[in-house]
Amino acid sequence: MKILIIGAAGMIGMRLARSIIKNDFNGEIHDITLFDVIPPKIENHKNSYKIKTGDISDPNIISELINQKPDIIYHLAAIVSGDAEENFEKGWDINAKGTWHLLEGIRKKFLTSNGSYKPKFIYASSLAVFSGPYPSAINDDFSPNPETSYGAQKLVGEILINEYSRKGFLDGVALRLPTIVVRPGKPNKAASSFYSSIIREPLNGIEAILPVPENLCHWFASPLSAIRFLRHAAKLDFKKLGNRRSLNLPGVSCSISDQILALEEIAGTKTSKLIKKIPDKKIEDIVNNWPQNFMADRAIELGFVADKDFKDIIQIYINEEINT
Amino acid sequence: MKILIIGAAGMIGMRLARSIIKNDFNGEIHDITLFDVIPPKIENHKNSYKIKTGDISDPNIISELINQKPDIIYHLAAIVSGDAEENFEKGWDINAKGTWHLLEGIRKKFLTSNGSYKPKFIYASSLAVFSGPYPSAINDDFSPNPETSYGAQKLVGEILINEYSRKGFLDGVALRLPTIVVRPGKPNKAASSFYSSIIREPLNGIEAILPVPENLCHWFASPLSAIRFLRHAAKLDFKKLGNRRSLNLPGVSCSISDQILALEEIAGTKTSKLIKKIPDKKIEDIVNNWPQNFMADRAIELGFVADKDFKDIIQIYINEEINT
């Protein structure tokens, strides 16, 4: 079985690649291609994967990738939210048209192979397809209504995946991932960055800034769960999805005060006191419009499993990033 | 004020053009351009409008149209449902990419005019964005999930209109029109065609075929209401739409048995007996997946008004097409 990971240099892409290489390479999976604008670096295992670099807004690159006939294609590549909002054309070119090129490349291969080539296509979508006002818990029938360019681009991708799947050109699923915490590394410019910082920095003995009120709730998953979601999707019988290829994934709904409490229980008040409240109205306004809670019934029924609670999410960070 | 109607040769486009020309030309509105692949024909009033023909998948044509700086753009052009389903590329080229070209043309004019050009953009969307299973009445938060190419293309158009409006390049609205009955003329290949036939043919003394069970419900508006919706949208303060530019429009929810009863009350049993039941499983399967009922609260609050009942809808056909 051949696997192609598009966006393999990102935080999730690299973890996914590592997980597949470490656990399954040379078993069922004998060919792994990692694709991104910059070459992904996976420690060790140098002979277990191929690397390709390029831009998915270039149809020639797409042809090259699809000509290898990967059986499973993970599409995780995207211009991030802030960049897509600032750079309208770039965001639409890469996040929406890039995805479309990719699907078109697959469709053409499907047609020239007389339907013998029909890969699984696993797409990382986002909670950014939604906007408020929200019900107390968002169910599987709640309408997306993006209020960011990134969210609109992801939603166009979802509709195309649904359509190309329904027409039988490929077998796709769009996974609306919860916000992934705790991300390792430095804070970035994403509005959600503080959600990782307020846990990560204190655990490393550094002060962190909390820019929003403590009662704000949001929907989370650990990087480990994100990888489990993506790998579970590869094993899923997509017939069970019918013509509804977008899935709200299960997660942990948690207020910031509960997050701080969880941190305190794990690492003590000395650690949690490193969180400094410095309100930032701009970030508060953005985060206020994010989903707080879901009833992800369909995904749960399909076997996707969330983290147990926020303490679990913190513990995963400690195990993966501190105790190694 | 300049008006551009794209798709002006269609049933709704021509009626809209007639309504504007007859009631408002040389008042507030001094310039009307009718655009379609074939030249629209409006009886009389020959000096009140300009005609342009072409294909909206051609960016040069778009530039020409937008260079005239229309204040209000009606975008009603589309490859119909059956055609879009059979001809995948054609449907996506015209219904989705054509709409995108149009929005891009407007955005470019917005940019080159330093933001002084910002038209109202009124888009005919469709119930085809939805699929079942449905709640007893679809509310404004119910998620679209197209199960036809046409519906998917319309939904991509909606997302783009929302996005281009949110970014301030234009001021758009997407009107999800109910199924329009009673259409004049001959039956066509649309699965919905029988909904007009079973009223129109008997009223003209001709037999009509009913291919689906009488208990099937659906959501209707008269051509007159459709024109009122489109004209009401032009007068609407779009600020009231916020960032939710797609509207489920009000209509009449009616079962086929109630439609037959309404026909009987208006024209007697001799007329209604001209409806012959010849079940067609293929059509039944399609129609079974169509919305039956809505709570169109937002649109009603914004002043969109539905037909009173199905008798009203039949009477409008009689007034417009038989008693003239």
XYZ file of C-alpha atoms in Angstrom:
648
model
C 0.000 0.000 0.000
C 1.269 3.451 -0.960
C 0.740 6.488 1.233
C 1.080 10.141 0.249
C 1.110 12.837 2.931
C 0.619 16.344 1.572
C 1.645 18.908 4.154
C 4.083 16.472 5.744
C 6.362 19.170 7.184
C 3.700 20.515 9.537
C 3.323 19.559 13.182
C 0.588 17.017 12.467
C 2.067 15.849 9.151
C 5.420 14.946 10.701
C 3.808 13.106 13.609
C 1.562 11.208 11.228
C 4.554 10.267 9.072
C 6.528 9.154 12.123
C 3.629 7.073 13.379
C 3.175 5.282 10.056
C 6.902 4.750 9.487
C 7.508 3.496 13.013
C 4.499 1.207 13.307
C 3.550 0.046 9.850
C 6.301 0.529 7.299
C 7.176 -2.677 5.443
C 4.066 -4.315 6.741
C 0.959 -3.432 4.832
C 2.531 -0.104 3.849
C 5.555 -0.310 1.559
C 5.764 3.165 0.059
C 5.499 6.525 1.812
C 5.873 9.872 0.067
C 6.155 13.022 2.155
C 5.261 16.190 0.296
C 5.451 19.820 1.389
C 6.831 23.205 0.310
C 9.865 22.476 2.473
C 11.375 19.000 2.961
C 9.968 17.279 6.065
C 12.613 15.870 8.400
C 11.930 12.578 10.108
C 14.704 11.427 12.450
C 16.185 7.998 11.593
C 14.190 5.814 9.191
C 15.837 7.687 6.298
C 15.315 4.801 3.897
C 11.649 4.319 4.666
C 10.216 7.287 2.826
C 10.550 9.513 -0.239
C 10.503 13.269 -0.123
C 9.034 15.619 -2.704
C 8.773 19.371 -2.441
C 6.560 21.812 -4.301
C 3.375 23.836 -4.313
C -0.073 22.243 -4.675
C -1.292 25.234 -6.662
C 0.909 23.848 -9.501
C -1.029 21.230 -11.540
C 2.222 19.674 -12.848
C 3.343 18.846 -9.334
C -0.066 17.327 -8.667
C 0.227 15.098 -11.741
C 3.623 13.855 -10.605
C 2.270 12.964 -7.176
C -0.870 11.256 -8.462
C 1.002 9.356 -11.185
C 2.548 7.357 -8.344
C -0.989 6.099 -7.618
C -0.966 6.425 -3.834
C -3.698 4.305 -2.224
C -4.188 6.717 0.652
C -3.716 10.461 0.332
C -3.595 12.625 3.422
C -4.152 16.269 2.532
C -3.019 18.359 5.498
C -1.415 21.248 3.605
C -2.762 24.750 4.146
C -1.847 28.368 4.484
C -2.672 29.075 8.128
C -5.637 31.132 9.201
C -3.917 34.481 9.832
C -1.961 34.299 6.574
C -5.083 33.372 4.574
C -6.963 36.312 6.087
C -4.212 38.794 5.234
C -3.383 37.404 1.793
C -6.699 36.823 0.061
C -5.397 35.506 -3.265
C -2.688 33.316 -1.759
C -5.168 31.732 0.641
C -7.719 30.953 -2.066
C -5.018 29.745 -4.468
C -3.474 27.285 -2.070
C -6.227 26.293 0.340
C -9.135 26.099 -2.099
C -7.773 25.899 -5.644
C -4.830 23.751 -4.513
C -7.246 21.229 -3.041
C -9.353 21.399 -6.191
C -6.283 20.769 -8.418
C -5.497 17.766 -6.288
C -9.005 16.342 -6.624
C -8.946 17.043 -10.366
C -5.610 15.240 -10.661
C -7.154 12.217 -8.962
C -10.278 12.386 -11.138
C -8.177 12.433 -14.294
C -6.208 9.423 -13.107
C -9.491 7.701 -12.264
C -10.705 8.350 -15.812
C -7.496 7.363 -17.630
C -7.282 4.187 -15.525
C -10.893 3.328 -16.424
C -11.858 3.629 -12.800
C -9.234 1.239 -11.467
C -7.465 4.049 -9.567
C -9.649 5.348 -6.740
C -7.720 6.354 -3.624
C -8.868 7.160 -0.135
C -8.567 10.916 0.389
C -8.325 12.099 3.992
C -8.632 15.849 4.409
C -7.847 17.932 7.480
C -10.710 20.385 7.823
C -11.310 22.712 10.711
C -13.722 24.112 13.277
C -13.192 27.370 11.366
C -16.043 26.327 9.057
C -18.372 27.336 11.913
C -19.416 30.640 13.406
C -21.791 31.654 16.178
C -24.346 32.058 17.578
C -24.093 28.425 18.656
C -26.450 26.028 20.404
C -25.188 24.687 23.770
C -23.633 21.776 21.864
C -23.187 21.697 18.083
C -24.748 18.591 16.556
C -23.983 16.971 13.210
C -26.750 18.935 11.453
C -25.572 22.413 12.496
C -24.808 24.547 9.463
C -21.256 25.723 8.861
C -20.942 29.449 8.151
C -17.299 30.472 7.907
C -16.329 33.937 9.080
C -12.690 33.650 8.056
C -11.111 33.116 4.644
C -9.442 29.984 6.006
C -12.777 28.543 7.118
C -14.427 29.372 3.778
C -11.557 27.722 1.897
C -11.752 24.599 4.052
C -15.517 24.425 3.509
C -15.137 24.667 -0.275
C -12.653 21.788 0.015
C -15.222 19.779 1.983
C -17.948 20.329 -0.612
C -15.612 19.254 -3.406
C -14.559 16.125 -1.507
C -18.202 15.258 -0.932
C -18.941 15.780 -4.624
C -15.930 13.867 -5.990
C -16.743 11.021 -3.593
C -20.421 10.958 -4.533
C -19.465 10.823 -8.212
C -17.146 7.895 -7.437
C -13.830 9.492 -8.518
C -12.281 8.944 -5.099
C -13.299 7.978 -1.594
C -12.953 11.003 0.637
C -13.525 12.208 4.155
C -13.125 15.674 5.670
C -12.188 15.606 9.341
C -13.083 18.755 11.254
C -10.284 18.551 13.784
C -10.674 20.158 17.219
C -8.084 22.765 18.202
C -4.880 20.827 18.796
C -3.176 21.440 22.135
C -0.571 21.313 23.573
C 1.535 22.242 20.535
C 5.285 22.003 21.188
C 7.709 24.796 20.306
C 7.273 28.546 20.327
C 4.059 30.606 20.244
C 2.972 31.491 16.705
C 0.738 34.209 15.280
C -2.439 32.119 15.336
C -5.155 33.526 17.595
C -5.315 30.064 19.194
C -1.615 30.090 20.072
C -2.207 31.049 23.716
C -4.161 27.821 24.266
C -0.899 25.909 23.978
C 1.246 28.604 25.600
C -0.681 28.722 28.881
C 0.087 25.032 29.432
C 3.439 24.627 27.677
C 5.279 27.670 29.035
C 4.421 27.120 32.728
C 5.389 23.439 32.461
C 8.758 24.671 31.218
C 9.024 27.211 34.043
C 8.255 30.198 31.843
C 5.535 32.840 32.202
C 2.624 32.727 29.749
C 0.041 35.335 28.814
C -3.687 34.629 28.978
C -5.399 37.215 26.730
C -9.046 36.113 27.201
C -11.502 35.644 30.113
C -11.278 32.356 32.023
C -14.893 31.395 31.378
C -14.347 30.951 27.616
C -14.928 27.357 26.513
C -13.493 25.647 23.458
C -13.063 22.213 21.832
C -9.708 20.427 22.084
C -7.737 17.359 21.112
C -4.139 16.354 21.756
C -1.679 15.897 18.859
C -1.788 12.179 19.739
C -5.564 12.109 19.220
C -5.193 14.011 15.953
C -2.853 11.286 14.663
C -5.224 8.592 15.914
C -8.110 10.314 14.077
C -6.124 10.423 10.840
C -4.979 6.816 11.129
C -8.441 5.605 12.132
C -9.857 7.293 9.018
C -7.484 5.265 6.828
C -8.944 2.034 8.207
C -12.565 3.148 8.105
C -15.106 1.655 5.709
C -16.086 4.848 3.875
C -19.391 3.315 2.760
C -20.539 4.063 6.295
C -20.153 7.774 5.527
C -22.784 7.693 2.787
C -22.954 11.055 1.052
C -21.975 13.006 4.171
C -18.213 13.095 4.031
C -17.613 15.862 6.586
C -17.257 14.794 10.193
C -17.243 16.836 13.390
C -14.681 14.985 15.484
C -14.998 14.263 19.186
C -12.938 16.348 21.570
C -12.767 17.778 25.060
C -14.918 20.830 25.827
C -13.122 22.827 28.449
C -13.129 26.341 29.911
C -9.855 28.104 30.573
C -10.454 27.993 34.315
C -10.813 24.199 34.026
C -7.608 24.078 31.987
C -5.775 26.013 34.684
C -7.237 23.717 37.335
C -6.030 20.663 35.396
C -2.554 22.183 35.120
C -2.587 22.898 38.852
C -3.573 19.315 39.688
C -0.750 17.955 37.549
C 2.035 20.458 38.256
C 0.977 22.458 41.312
C 0.023 26.089 41.885
C 3.619 27.262 41.493
C 3.327 26.257 37.835
C -0.203 27.514 37.202
C 0.692 30.873 38.755
C 3.030 31.485 35.818
C -0.102 32.308 33.782
C -0.494 36.091 33.671
C -3.801 37.644 32.687
C -3.277 40.397 30.124
C -6.620 40.904 28.333
C -6.464 41.408 24.567
C -9.861 42.460 23.215
C -8.901 41.580 19.635
C -8.078 37.970 20.516
C -11.116 37.748 22.797
C -13.409 38.832 19.945
C -11.980 36.148 17.650
C -12.047 33.340 20.201
C -15.539 34.328 21.339
C -16.818 33.275 17.905
C -15.284 29.775 18.151
C -17.295 26.630 18.899
C -17.429 25.682 22.560
C -18.921 22.224 22.544
C -20.064 19.472 20.163
C -22.195 16.358 20.145
C -20.049 14.496 17.629
C -22.416 11.526 17.442
C -21.606 10.349 13.920
C -17.841 10.361 14.413
C -18.132 8.608 17.772
C -20.337 5.949 16.194
C -17.700 5.545 13.473
C -15.107 4.784 16.146
C -13.257 8.096 16.540
C -12.177 8.451 20.171
C -11.407 11.725 21.969
C -8.956 12.363 24.796
C -10.438 11.486 28.191
C -10.220 14.988 29.655
C -7.946 18.013 29.711
C -5.603 16.456 32.282
C -5.114 13.652 29.765
C -4.226 16.252 27.116
C -1.641 17.870 29.407
C -0.203 14.486 30.350
C 0.251 13.603 26.667
C 2.322 16.765 26.206
C 4.441 15.912 29.249
C 4.991 12.345 28.034
C 5.801 13.324 24.456
C 7.771 16.524 24.905
C 9.183 16.731 28.429
C 9.752 13.138 29.584
C 11.634 12.098 26.431
C -28.993 53.154 -11.184
C -27.634 50.446 -13.475
C -28.934 46.890 -13.396
C -27.301 43.804 -14.864
C -29.266 40.561 -15.129
C -27.098 37.523 -15.845
C -29.232 34.636 -17.033
C -31.863 37.018 -18.392
C -33.188 34.580 -21.014
C -34.466 32.115 -18.420
C -38.031 31.942 -17.144
C -37.248 33.943 -14.012
C -34.727 36.252 -15.704
C -37.199 37.387 -18.348
C -39.942 37.986 -15.819
C -37.570 39.938 -13.612
C -36.456 42.035 -16.584
C -40.068 42.693 -17.609
C -40.995 43.680 -14.075
C -38.132 46.161 -13.767
C -38.607 47.602 -17.258
C -42.359 47.958 -16.858
C -42.398 49.390 -13.350
C -39.155 51.216 -12.779
C -37.298 52.040 -15.976
C -36.461 55.729 -16.286
C -37.295 56.252 -12.662
C -34.543 55.271 -10.295
C -33.265 52.768 -12.858
C -31.867 54.238 -16.077
C -29.759 51.408 -17.476
C -30.629 47.717 -17.802
C -28.344 45.120 -19.361
C -29.704 41.663 -20.093
C -27.051 38.992 -20.428
C -27.335 35.334 -21.380
C -25.930 32.740 -23.780
C -28.861 33.485 -26.075
C -30.431 36.945 -26.487
C -33.396 37.427 -24.131
C -36.549 38.676 -25.830
C -38.718 41.164 -23.992
C -41.836 42.204 -25.894
C -42.132 45.971 -26.536
C -39.861 48.251 -24.492
C -37.117 47.619 -27.072
C -35.346 50.875 -26.233
C -35.287 50.334 -22.501
C -32.562 47.724 -22.289
C -29.259 46.542 -23.748
C -28.544 42.969 -24.693
C -25.245 41.144 -24.385
C -24.616 37.496 -25.096
C -21.799 35.218 -23.981
C -20.591 32.654 -21.514
C -19.753 33.509 -17.887
C -16.933 30.982 -17.890
C -15.078 33.513 -20.126
C -13.247 36.112 -17.959
C -13.127 38.618 -20.863
C -16.903 38.677 -21.071
C -17.037 39.207 -17.316
C -14.674 42.190 -17.553
C -16.847 43.774 -20.227
C -19.950 43.394 -18.086
C -18.346 44.676 -14.890
C -16.629 47.593 -16.651
C -20.123 49.036 -17.073
C -20.226 49.271 -13.255
C -23.737 47.942 -12.674
C -25.060 48.929 -9.229
C -27.140 45.789 -8.891
C -26.141 42.452 -10.392
C -28.624 39.620 -10.528
C -26.872 36.315 -11.125
C -29.495 33.803 -12.222
C -27.469 31.934 -14.854
C -26.909 28.215 -14.417
C -26.684 24.911 -16.184
C -29.780 23.103 -14.923
C -29.631 20.247 -12.472
C -29.927 17.310 -14.884
C -27.361 18.765 -17.280
C -24.910 19.505 -14.440
C -25.251 15.943 -13.170
C -24.581 14.423 -16.601
C -21.829 16.829 -17.631
C -19.509 17.140 -14.657
C -16.960 19.544 -16.144
C -19.508 21.772 -17.847
C -21.516 22.088 -14.641
C -18.506 22.991 -12.509
C -17.144 25.350 -15.181
C -20.313 27.352 -15.548
C -22.142 27.048 -12.239
C -19.170 27.262 -9.881
C -16.184 28.691 -11.761
C -18.441 31.028 -13.775
C -19.788 32.492 -10.539
C -16.250 32.728 -9.153
C -15.032 34.567 -12.304
C -17.876 36.988 -11.856
C -17.017 37.662 -8.216
C -13.337 38.021 -9.138
C -14.255 40.519 -11.875
C -16.134 42.570 -9.292
C -13.294 42.321 -6.777
C -10.803 43.572 -9.346
C -13.048 46.510 -10.196
C -13.420 47.188 -6.466
C -9.635 47.272 -6.141
C -8.903 49.376 -9.252
C -11.629 51.838 -8.217
C -10.085 52.110 -4.735
C -13.214 50.643 -3.248
C -15.631 53.099 -4.845
C -17.254 50.324 -6.915
C -19.123 47.887 -4.681
C -22.318 46.517 -6.223
C -25.171 44.584 -4.723
C -24.935 40.979 -5.904
C -28.140 38.950 -5.802
C -27.654 35.252 -6.435
C -30.299 32.637 -7.174
C -29.401 29.635 -5.053
C -31.484 26.543 -4.581
C -33.021 24.023 -2.199
C -30.643 21.592 -3.928
C -27.996 22.588 -1.364
C -29.909 20.378 1.095
C -30.356 16.640 1.471
C -32.181 14.457 3.974
C -32.790 13.133 6.521
C -34.658 16.318 7.451
C -36.258 17.596 10.638
C -40.035 18.224 10.406
C -39.240 21.796 9.364
C -35.794 22.983 8.285
C -34.646 25.980 10.308
C -32.011 28.566 9.410
C -29.252 26.602 11.182
C -29.771 23.311 9.323
C -26.634 22.277 7.479
C -26.675 22.094 3.695
C -25.281 18.851 2.270
C -25.715 18.734 -1.493
C -26.316 15.374 -3.133
C -26.298 16.693 -6.687
C -23.567 18.443 -8.661
C -25.933 21.377 -9.154
C -26.487 21.716 -5.404
C -22.748 21.481 -4.675
C -22.012 24.148 -7.299
C -24.678 26.464 -5.884
C -23.287 25.973 -2.375
C -19.752 26.841 -3.477
C -21.247 29.997 -5.009
C -22.908 30.808 -1.682
C -19.681 30.404 0.277
C -17.832 32.660 -2.155
C -20.557 35.319 -1.963
C -20.399 35.194 1.819
C -16.625 35.534 1.706
C -16.465 38.343 -0.882
C -19.154 40.199 1.082
C -17.386 39.722 4.411
C -14.164 41.047 2.877
C -16.087 44.088 1.598
C -15.531 43.571 -2.159
C -19.255 43.511 -2.859
C -22.533 43.260 -1.000
C -24.081 39.895 -1.737
C -27.006 37.707 -0.876
C -27.792 34.116 -1.906
C -31.505 33.396 -2.101
C -32.419 29.728 -1.745
C -35.535 29.842 -3.890
C -38.338 27.316 -3.315
C -39.311 25.150 -6.286
C -41.079 27.494 -8.693
C -44.509 26.361 -9.870
C -46.507 26.635 -12.044
C -43.958 27.037 -14.837
C -45.527 27.877 -18.203
C -44.672 26.012 -21.407
C -43.771 22.388 -21.973
C -42.462 19.799 -19.499
C -38.658 19.692 -19.346
C -36.170 17.064 -18.201
C -35.913 18.342 -14.632
C -37.079 15.835 -12.020
C -39.305 18.619 -10.665
C -41.028 19.126 -14.014
C -44.124 17.112 -13.047
C -44.873 19.578 -10.234
C -45.812 22.143 -12.872
C -47.278 19.622 -15.328
C -49.875 18.211 -12.935
C -51.391 21.690 -12.587
C -50.631 23.255 -15.970
C -51.694 20.418 -18.281
C -55.092 19.748 -16.644
C -55.877 23.480 -16.628
C -55.258 23.374 -20.377
C -57.433 20.279 -20.787
C -54.515 17.907 -21.249
C -53.611 14.758 -19.307
C -50.609 14.922 -16.960
C -48.529 12.173 -15.386
C -47.934 12.006 -11.640
C -44.833 9.817 -11.110
C -44.638 9.961 -7.276
C -46.897 9.094 -4.304
C -49.474 11.708 -3.301
C -48.221 12.025 0.268
C -44.893 13.580 -0.812
C -44.503 17.137 0.487
C -42.341 19.868 -0.979
C -41.669 23.634 -0.768
C -43.105 25.948 -3.430
C -43.327 29.512 -4.648
C -45.014 31.044 -7.678
C -42.983 32.776 -10.403
C -44.600 36.010 -9.158
C -43.208 35.421 -5.651
C -39.792 34.604 -7.101
C -39.733 38.000 -8.831
C -40.915 39.692 -5.636
C -38.117 37.962 -3.696
C -35.517 39.150 -6.195
C -36.854 42.694 -6.272
C -37.219 42.830 -2.484
C -33.564 41.784 -2.159
C -32.505 44.784 -4.260
C -34.155 47.142 -1.768
C -32.940 45.347 1.339
C -30.389 46.851 3.713
C -27.717 44.134 3.462
C -26.196 45.180 6.791
C -29.092 43.277 8.320
C -27.651 40.079 6.831
C -24.439 40.329 8.842
C -22.035 37.602 7.804
C -24.795 35.142 6.914
C -25.563 35.904 3.311
C -27.533 32.745 2.460
C -31.259 32.852 3.066
C -33.844 30.075 3.089
C -36.842 31.798 1.538
C -40.427 31.404 2.703
C -42.732 29.239 0.622
C -45.747 26.984 0.717
C -45.285 23.452 2.085
C -47.761 21.236 0.332
C -48.360 17.545 -0.329
C -49.393 16.393 -3.782
C -52.805 15.364 -2.501
C -53.274 18.926 -1.209
C -52.157 20.268 -4.585
C -54.722 18.103 -6.345
C -57.375 19.229 -3.867
C -56.502 22.877 -4.551
C -56.746 22.257 -8.296
C -60.109 20.560 -7.776
C -61.457 23.498 -5.747
C -60.419 25.949 -8.444
C -61.211 23.992 -11.608
C -63.404 21.059 -10.595
C -62.908 17.296 -10.545
C -63.148 17.064 -14.332
C -59.847 18.930 -14.451
C -58.123 17.187 -11.557
C -59.059 13.800 -13.018
C -56.725 14.517 -15.927
C -53.866 13.639 -13.547
C -52.830 10.032 -14.198
C -50.752 8.139 -11.655
C -47.869 6.356 -13.352
C -45.261 5.660 -10.644
C -41.616 6.244 -11.604
C -39.280 4.915 -8.913
C -36.320 6.919 -10.237
C -38.153 10.235 -9.904
C -39.631 9.181 -6.554
C -36.145 8.463 -5.183
C -34.919 11.900 -6.245
C -37.934 13.829 -4.978
C -37.955 11.853 -1.728
C -34.643 13.517 -0.857
C -35.999 17.046 -1.337
C -36.907 19.379 1.533
C -40.538 19.255 2.578
C -40.919 22.190 4.909
C -38.998 25.176 6.287
C -39.139 27.657 9.125
C -37.673 30.544 7.138
C -37.575 32.879 10.138
C -34.689 35.103 9.038
C -36.066 35.751 5.559
C -39.553 36.437 6.914
C -38.107 38.886 9.427
C -36.262 40.561 6.542
C -39.570 41.108 4.777
C -39.680 38.277 2.215
C -43.302 37.195 1.746
C -44.470 33.796 0.471
C -47.599 32.951 -1.506
C -50.642 32.536 0.746
C -51.313 28.900 -0.122
C -51.248 26.516 -3.061
C -54.589 27.769 -4.405
C -52.948 31.191 -4.584
C -50.089 29.659 -6.595
C -52.515 28.053 -9.059
C -54.508 31.281 -9.350
C -51.335 33.200 -10.210
C -50.692 30.792 -13.097
C -54.273 31.219 -14.317
C -54.041 35.015 -14.120
C -50.640 35.243 -15.796
C -50.832 32.537 -18.421
C -54.461 31.666 -19.179
C -56.487 34.860 -18.560
C -54.193 37.089 -20.637
